[in-house]
Amino acid sequence: MVVGVPELGLLLEWQTIKLQLQPICPIEGRSGSHISEQIPLRTLQFQRGLLHELRKGNAMMEQIRLHNLVQQLPQAIIIGVRKGGTRALLEMLNLHPAVVKASQEVHFFDNDPNYAKGIEWYRGKMPFSHPHQITIEKSPAYFITEEVPERIFKMNSSIKLLLIVREPTTRAVSDYTQVLEGKERKNKTYYKFEKLAIDPNTCEVNTKYKAVRTSIYTKHLEKWLKYFPVEQFHVVDGDRLITDPLPELQLVEQFLNLPPRISQFNLYFNATRGFYCLRFNIVFNKCLAGSKGRIHPDVDPSVVTKLRKFFHPFNQKFYQIIGRTFNWP
Ligand code: A3P
């Protein structure tokens, strides 16, 4: 992507702000405390140091004011899909200096009691950021919840919407695996995936099973398209985000009109985890939590085939709408 003048401006602005992010605090009682005797209040090892403190509630109102920090409503939302790789996408985008993430899933638009608390409640859940940065939140349930498109539209009709998808059958098994783990944690028993995914009476795919319904992406997307034009969506290939994340992230940078700042340096493959992990700088890196990247149970191949055949026509329609195809069977 060619960096145009506004993006370059953004970069320069960010460099300036990074320099400003070394807060200075005069030590009271020291003789002649003036500018030359000021010492760093806190050594900010990382450019996100202050924001990190703010999120943890450790920073002073003075610091918020000094650095002109604000809580902005999100300019982009990762709307889903559950088990598509939403956490990985959010964390990886947060590597970009102009992106600030809401760490928790806020569930504002899909949860009636939360929604009733109003937009200022929602804003209060957003991290502090510099005005030129963009705030992103992710709540995967948004994609499949009926009321959400209209509610988001009412907040901001030009918001950018990110949807990350995986091959539908794999996603359904991943969804099942998460629920299964929850049951096992409570020492409960649970059905086999095959029993849930296939209707025992008809031997057809059970479309009442939520993990199956969630994977019919086109059905959900069509509901969103009543409010937003397709250009306002960017669909991320969640399977490629696992195997080769950088190109997917670069496409998102373009979609968000951000200068390309996430590089191969920021991502390294961790053989123990079997996934890419994040490198913020030479000392700070992190992998996603162990709950991301679970081992899936073996599924009867005939059930997998049946599901893939079932999803096929929906996938074709989905490709047509979004103008992008994936290597799904
Ligand atoms: P599995 O647990 O089925 O492997 P979500 O964050 O939406 O719940 O998605 C979870 C999925 O993100 C995981 O599904 C995993 O495959 C995928 N993922 C993508 N990139 C990842 C990464 N770098 N580290 C861990 N999981 C990642």
Short mmCIF file of C-alpha atoms and ligand atoms in Angstrom, two decimals:
data_model
loop_
_atom_site.label_atom_id
_atom_site.label_comp_id
_atom_site.label_asym_id
_atom_site.label_seq_id
_atom_site.Cartn_x
_atom_site.Cartn_y
_atom_site.Cartn_z
CA MET A 1 0.00 0.00 0.00
CA VAL A 2 1.33 3.42 -0.90
CA VAL A 3 1.51 5.70 2.10
CA GLY A 4 -0.39 8.85 1.20
CA VAL A 5 0.03 12.22 2.83
CA PRO A 6 -2.58 11.73 5.59
CA GLU A 7 -1.04 8.38 6.60
CA LEU A 8 2.42 9.87 6.66
CA GLY A 9 1.04 12.66 8.81
CA LEU A 10 -0.36 10.06 11.15
CA LEU A 11 3.02 8.39 11.39
CA LEU A 12 4.82 11.58 12.19
CA GLU A 13 2.17 12.48 14.73
CA TRP A 14 2.60 9.10 16.37
CA GLN A 15 6.38 9.54 16.54
CA THR A 16 5.87 12.90 18.23
CA ILE A 17 3.41 11.45 20.68
CA LYS A 18 5.75 8.58 21.48
CA LEU A 19 8.36 11.15 22.45
CA GLN A 20 5.80 12.99 24.56
CA LEU A 21 4.97 9.75 26.34
CA GLN A 22 7.91 10.20 28.71
CA PRO A 23 6.07 11.91 31.57
CA ILE A 24 8.16 14.14 33.78
CA CYS A 25 7.42 14.67 37.45
CA PRO A 26 9.22 17.24 39.60
CA ILE A 27 10.19 15.77 42.97
CA GLU A 28 8.71 17.91 45.71
CA GLY A 29 11.04 19.11 48.41
CA ARG A 30 14.14 18.84 46.28
CA SER A 31 16.08 21.99 46.26
CA GLY A 32 15.40 24.10 43.25
CA SER A 33 13.17 21.61 41.55
CA HIS A 34 13.02 22.89 38.02
CA ILE A 35 13.09 21.40 34.58
CA SER A 36 16.75 20.32 34.64
CA GLU A 37 16.19 18.38 37.86
CA GLN A 38 13.04 16.66 36.75
CA ILE A 39 13.23 12.89 36.61
CA PRO A 40 11.12 10.42 34.70
CA LEU A 41 8.00 9.58 36.68
CA ARG A 42 8.12 6.08 35.33
CA THR A 43 10.36 4.59 32.71
CA LEU A 44 8.01 3.68 29.94
CA GLN A 45 9.72 0.68 28.46
CA PHE A 46 7.00 0.18 25.93
CA GLN A 47 5.10 2.73 23.96
CA ARG A 48 1.92 1.28 25.39
CA GLY A 49 3.15 1.57 28.97
CA LEU A 50 0.96 4.47 29.95
CA LEU A 51 -2.10 3.09 28.25
CA HIS A 52 -1.52 -0.22 30.02
CA GLU A 53 -1.44 1.58 33.35
CA LEU A 54 -4.56 3.48 32.45
CA ARG A 55 -6.39 0.30 31.65
CA LYS A 56 -5.37 -1.13 34.99
CA GLY A 57 -6.67 2.04 36.61
CA ASN A 58 -3.25 3.04 37.96
CA ALA A 59 -2.83 6.30 36.11
CA MET A 60 -3.82 9.68 37.42
CA MET A 61 -6.41 11.95 35.92
CA GLU A 62 -3.51 14.36 35.51
CA GLN A 63 -1.77 11.94 33.17
CA ILE A 64 -4.96 11.50 31.15
CA ARG A 65 -5.25 15.26 30.80
CA LEU A 66 -1.55 15.78 30.15
CA HIS A 67 -1.51 13.29 27.31
CA ASN A 68 -4.83 14.37 25.92
CA LEU A 69 -6.22 10.85 26.30
CA VAL A 70 -9.83 10.09 25.59
CA GLN A 71 -12.20 7.16 25.67
CA GLN A 72 -13.49 6.87 22.14
CA LEU A 73 -16.34 4.83 20.81
CA PRO A 74 -14.95 2.15 18.51
CA GLN A 75 -14.33 3.14 14.92
CA ALA A 76 -14.13 -0.55 14.01
CA ILE A 77 -15.69 -3.63 15.58
CA ILE A 78 -14.80 -7.29 15.20
CA ILE A 79 -18.35 -8.61 15.06
CA GLY A 80 -17.45 -12.31 14.94
CA VAL A 81 -17.57 -15.05 14.24
CA ARG A 82 -17.25 -17.04 17.45
CA LYS A 83 -14.19 -19.36 17.18
CA GLY A 84 -13.14 -17.66 13.98
CA GLY A 85 -9.96 -16.30 15.57
CA THR A 86 -11.46 -13.09 16.95
CA ARG A 87 -9.06 -12.86 19.88
CA ALA A 88 -6.00 -13.47 17.71
CA LEU A 89 -7.18 -10.83 15.25
CA LEU A 90 -7.78 -8.24 17.97
CA GLU A 91 -4.45 -8.89 19.69
CA MET A 92 -2.55 -8.81 16.41
CA LEU A 93 -4.19 -5.55 15.30
CA ASN A 94 -3.26 -4.11 18.65
CA LEU A 95 0.38 -4.44 17.56
CA HIS A 96 -0.29 -1.45 15.35
CA PRO A 97 0.66 1.81 17.10
CA ALA A 98 -2.50 3.54 15.89
CA VAL A 99 -4.82 0.83 17.25
CA VAL A 100 -6.05 0.47 20.81
CA LYS A 101 -8.12 -2.52 21.81
CA ALA A 102 -10.85 -2.96 24.37
CA SER A 103 -9.38 -5.91 26.24
CA GLN A 104 -12.64 -7.48 27.37
CA GLU A 105 -15.60 -8.47 25.23
CA VAL A 106 -18.03 -5.68 26.01
CA HIS A 107 -21.30 -7.34 24.87
CA PHE A 108 -23.03 -3.99 24.62
CA PHE A 109 -25.14 -4.51 21.51
CA ASP A 110 -26.12 -8.15 22.06
CA ASN A 111 -27.02 -7.96 25.73
CA ASP A 112 -30.28 -6.12 26.51
CA PRO A 113 -29.42 -5.09 30.10
CA ASN A 114 -26.03 -3.74 28.90
CA TYR A 115 -27.63 -1.97 25.96
CA ALA A 116 -30.15 -0.35 28.30
CA LYS A 117 -27.25 1.25 30.18
CA GLY A 118 -26.70 3.54 27.22
CA ILE A 119 -23.90 4.65 24.95
CA GLU A 120 -21.93 6.48 27.66
CA TRP A 121 -21.71 3.23 29.61
CA TYR A 122 -20.31 1.66 26.46
CA ARG A 123 -17.80 4.48 26.02
CA GLY A 124 -16.73 3.97 29.62
CA LYS A 125 -15.75 0.40 28.74
CA MET A 126 -13.36 1.66 26.07
CA PRO A 127 -9.63 2.07 26.73
CA PHE A 128 -7.98 5.48 26.91
CA SER A 129 -6.36 6.45 23.64
CA HIS A 130 -4.89 9.38 21.80
CA PRO A 131 -7.46 11.12 19.61
CA HIS A 132 -5.71 10.04 16.39
CA GLN A 133 -5.77 6.37 17.37
CA ILE A 134 -8.62 4.05 16.58
CA THR A 135 -10.38 1.95 19.16
CA ILE A 136 -11.42 -1.59 18.33
CA GLU A 137 -13.58 -3.94 20.33
CA LYS A 138 -14.60 -7.52 19.65
CA SER A 139 -17.71 -9.34 20.79
CA PRO A 140 -18.21 -12.43 18.61
CA ALA A 141 -21.87 -12.84 19.54
CA TYR A 142 -22.68 -9.64 17.63
CA PHE A 143 -22.56 -11.44 14.29
CA ILE A 144 -25.42 -13.83 15.05
CA THR A 145 -27.61 -11.64 17.28
CA GLU A 146 -30.68 -10.30 15.53
CA GLU A 147 -30.83 -6.85 17.16
CA VAL A 148 -27.17 -5.95 16.80
CA PRO A 149 -26.90 -4.57 13.22
CA GLU A 150 -29.60 -1.95 13.81
CA ARG A 151 -28.13 -0.97 17.17
CA ILE A 152 -24.64 -0.52 15.76
CA PHE A 153 -26.06 1.40 12.81
CA LYS A 154 -27.79 3.78 15.21
CA MET A 155 -24.48 4.43 16.96
CA ASN A 156 -22.41 4.93 13.82
CA SER A 157 -23.71 4.18 10.35
CA SER A 158 -20.22 4.44 8.80
CA ILE A 159 -18.40 2.18 11.27
CA LYS A 160 -15.99 -0.41 9.85
CA LEU A 161 -16.98 -3.99 10.47
CA LEU A 162 -14.50 -6.84 10.66
CA LEU A 163 -15.67 -10.41 10.34
CA ILE A 164 -13.24 -13.30 10.70
CA VAL A 165 -14.39 -16.68 9.47
CA ARG A 166 -13.01 -20.21 9.31
CA GLU A 167 -14.00 -23.23 7.28
CA PRO A 168 -17.54 -23.74 8.62
CA THR A 169 -17.25 -27.38 9.74
CA THR A 170 -13.96 -26.76 11.54
CA ARG A 171 -15.50 -23.72 13.19
CA ALA A 172 -18.49 -25.78 14.34
CA VAL A 173 -16.19 -28.42 15.85
CA SER A 174 -14.16 -25.68 17.54
CA ASP A 175 -17.39 -24.24 18.96
CA TYR A 176 -18.41 -27.69 20.21
CA THR A 177 -14.96 -28.22 21.77
CA GLN A 178 -15.26 -25.01 23.76
CA VAL A 179 -18.66 -26.02 25.14
CA LEU A 180 -17.41 -29.56 25.84
CA GLU A 181 -14.48 -28.19 27.82
CA GLY A 182 -16.86 -26.07 29.90
CA LYS A 183 -18.96 -29.13 30.68
CA GLU A 184 -15.92 -31.20 31.59
CA ARG A 185 -14.70 -28.48 33.88
CA LYS A 186 -17.99 -28.80 35.77
CA ASN A 187 -17.69 -32.60 35.77
CA LYS A 188 -20.69 -32.85 33.51
CA THR A 189 -21.16 -35.23 30.64
CA TYR A 190 -21.98 -34.04 27.14
CA TYR A 191 -23.13 -35.47 23.85
CA LYS A 192 -20.72 -36.41 21.09
CA PHE A 193 -20.47 -33.85 18.32
CA GLU A 194 -21.95 -36.30 15.83
CA LYS A 195 -25.10 -36.68 17.94
CA LEU A 196 -25.65 -32.93 18.07
CA ALA A 197 -24.78 -32.14 14.47
CA ILE A 198 -26.88 -34.84 12.85
CA ASP A 199 -30.61 -35.19 13.47
CA PRO A 200 -31.08 -38.85 14.53
CA ASN A 201 -34.60 -38.96 13.05
CA THR A 202 -33.76 -37.72 9.57
CA CYS A 203 -30.00 -38.44 9.48
CA GLU A 204 -29.67 -34.95 8.00
CA VAL A 205 -27.69 -32.05 9.34
CA ASN A 206 -29.35 -30.65 12.44
CA THR A 207 -29.90 -26.98 11.66
CA LYS A 208 -31.29 -26.43 15.13
CA TYR A 209 -27.85 -27.03 16.60
CA LYS A 210 -26.35 -23.62 17.31
CA ALA A 211 -22.82 -24.58 16.28
CA VAL A 212 -24.19 -25.53 12.86
CA ARG A 213 -26.37 -22.42 12.50
CA THR A 214 -23.55 -20.08 13.43
CA SER A 215 -21.48 -21.49 10.54
CA ILE A 216 -24.12 -20.56 7.93
CA TYR A 217 -22.35 -17.24 7.48
CA THR A 218 -24.43 -15.99 4.59
CA LYS A 219 -27.67 -16.15 6.60
CA HIS A 220 -26.27 -13.89 9.30
CA LEU A 221 -24.48 -11.55 6.92
CA GLU A 222 -27.68 -10.96 4.97
CA LYS A 223 -29.25 -9.49 8.11
CA TRP A 224 -26.37 -7.05 8.44
CA LEU A 225 -26.67 -6.03 4.83
CA LYS A 226 -30.10 -4.56 5.54
CA TYR A 227 -28.24 -1.82 7.38
CA PHE A 228 -24.68 -1.65 6.04
CA PRO A 229 -23.32 -1.78 2.48
CA VAL A 230 -20.95 -4.66 1.82
CA GLU A 231 -18.05 -2.20 1.42
CA GLN A 232 -18.23 -1.51 5.13
CA PHE A 233 -17.24 -5.10 5.90
CA HIS A 234 -13.88 -6.72 5.66
CA VAL A 235 -13.83 -10.49 5.90
CA VAL A 236 -10.67 -12.00 7.35
CA ASP A 237 -9.59 -15.52 6.47
CA GLY A 238 -9.30 -17.09 9.94
CA ASP A 239 -7.62 -20.23 8.58
CA ARG A 240 -4.87 -18.14 6.99
CA LEU A 241 -4.57 -16.01 10.13
CA ILE A 242 -3.46 -19.24 11.84
CA THR A 243 -0.94 -20.38 9.22
CA ASP A 244 0.29 -17.07 7.77
CA PRO A 245 -1.09 -14.09 9.70
CA LEU A 246 0.84 -11.17 8.20
CA PRO A 247 -0.89 -10.93 4.79
CA GLU A 248 -4.28 -11.03 6.50
CA LEU A 249 -3.25 -8.28 8.89
CA GLN A 250 -1.94 -6.18 6.02
CA LEU A 251 -5.34 -6.42 4.32
CA VAL A 252 -6.97 -5.20 7.51
CA GLU A 253 -4.52 -2.30 7.77
CA GLN A 254 -5.54 -1.27 4.26
CA PHE A 255 -9.23 -1.60 5.05
CA LEU A 256 -8.82 0.57 8.15
CA ASN A 257 -6.75 3.12 6.19
CA LEU A 258 -3.83 2.61 8.52
CA PRO A 259 -0.23 2.95 7.40
CA PRO A 260 1.37 -0.53 7.21
CA ARG A 261 3.12 -0.95 10.53
CA ILE A 262 2.66 -4.59 11.52
CA SER A 263 5.62 -6.56 10.21
CA GLN A 264 7.07 -10.04 10.29
CA PHE A 265 9.12 -8.88 13.28
CA ASN A 266 5.89 -8.67 15.30
CA LEU A 267 4.93 -12.28 14.66
CA TYR A 268 6.90 -15.43 15.34
CA PHE A 269 5.90 -19.04 15.16
CA ASN A 270 5.98 -20.81 18.51
CA ALA A 271 6.46 -24.51 17.82
CA THR A 272 5.39 -25.51 21.33
CA ARG A 273 2.07 -23.70 20.99
CA GLY A 274 1.76 -24.53 17.32
CA PHE A 275 0.62 -20.95 16.66
CA TYR A 276 2.04 -17.57 15.86
CA CYS A 277 2.71 -15.43 18.89
CA LEU A 278 3.11 -11.67 19.19
CA ARG A 279 6.32 -9.69 19.57
CA PHE A 280 5.79 -6.08 20.65
CA ASN A 281 9.51 -5.28 20.93
CA ILE A 282 12.77 -7.06 21.71
CA VAL A 283 11.81 -7.79 25.30
CA PHE A 284 8.04 -8.13 25.30
CA ASN A 285 6.24 -10.93 23.53
CA LYS A 286 3.21 -13.04 24.24
CA CYS A 287 1.19 -15.99 22.99
CA LEU A 288 -2.56 -16.25 23.28
CA ALA A 289 -4.03 -18.05 26.29
CA GLY A 290 -4.20 -21.84 26.28
CA SER A 291 -7.96 -21.69 25.68
CA LYS A 292 -7.10 -20.62 22.13
CA GLY A 293 -5.95 -23.53 20.04
CA ARG A 294 -7.66 -26.45 21.74
CA ILE A 295 -7.25 -29.97 20.42
CA HIS A 296 -10.48 -30.93 18.66
CA PRO A 297 -12.03 -34.34 19.17
CA ASP A 298 -11.99 -36.74 16.24
CA VAL A 299 -15.21 -36.50 14.28
CA ASP A 300 -16.66 -39.33 12.20
CA PRO A 301 -15.46 -38.60 8.63
CA SER A 302 -18.93 -39.30 7.21
CA VAL A 303 -20.34 -36.57 9.46
CA VAL A 304 -17.63 -34.17 8.35
CA THR A 305 -18.46 -34.95 4.72
CA LYS A 306 -22.17 -34.45 5.34
CA LEU A 307 -21.57 -31.13 7.03
CA ARG A 308 -19.23 -29.91 4.29
CA LYS A 309 -21.79 -30.82 1.65
CA PHE A 310 -24.46 -29.03 3.65
CA PHE A 311 -22.43 -25.82 4.00
CA HIS A 312 -21.26 -25.79 0.39
CA PRO A 313 -24.16 -23.83 -1.21
CA PHE A 314 -24.21 -21.34 1.65
CA ASN A 315 -20.48 -20.83 1.23
CA GLN A 316 -20.89 -20.15 -2.49
CA LYS A 317 -23.45 -17.47 -1.72
CA PHE A 318 -21.21 -16.02 0.96
CA TYR A 319 -18.28 -15.77 -1.49
CA GLN A 320 -20.52 -14.05 -4.00
CA ILE A 321 -21.66 -11.44 -1.50
CA ILE A 322 -18.27 -10.62 -0.04
CA GLY A 323 -16.33 -10.87 -3.30
CA ARG A 324 -13.70 -13.18 -1.83
CA THR A 325 -13.37 -16.96 -1.97
CA PHE A 326 -11.76 -19.33 0.50
CA ASN A 327 -10.30 -22.79 0.04
CA TRP A 328 -13.23 -24.46 1.75
CA PRO A 329 -14.33 -27.87 0.46
P1 A3P B 1 -9.32 -23.56 18.19
O1 A3P B 1 -9.31 -23.48 19.66
O2 A3P B 1 -10.43 -24.31 17.64
O3 A3P B 1 -8.00 -24.00 17.60
P2 A3P B 1 -11.81 -17.08 18.99
O4 A3P B 1 -10.76 -16.18 19.54
O5 A3P B 1 -12.73 -16.38 18.05
O6 A3P B 1 -12.50 -17.83 20.09
O7 A3P B 1 -11.09 -18.15 18.09
C1 A3P B 1 -10.28 -19.16 18.66
C2 A3P B 1 -9.45 -19.73 17.54
O8 A3P B 1 -8.43 -18.81 17.16
C3 A3P B 1 -8.72 -20.99 17.94
O9 A3P B 1 -9.56 -22.06 17.64
C4 A3P B 1 -7.43 -20.93 17.12
O10 A3P B 1 -7.35 -21.93 16.14
C5 A3P B 1 -7.50 -19.57 16.42
N1 A3P B 1 -6.24 -18.84 16.37
C6 A3P B 1 -5.86 -18.08 15.32
N2 A3P B 1 -4.67 -17.57 15.50
C7 A3P B 1 -4.25 -17.99 16.71
C8 A3P B 1 -3.05 -17.78 17.46
N3 A3P B 1 -2.07 -17.03 16.98
N4 A3P B 1 -2.96 -18.36 18.67
C9 A3P B 1 -3.96 -19.14 19.14
N5 A3P B 1 -5.11 -19.37 18.48
C10 A3P B 1 -5.26 -18.81 17.28
#
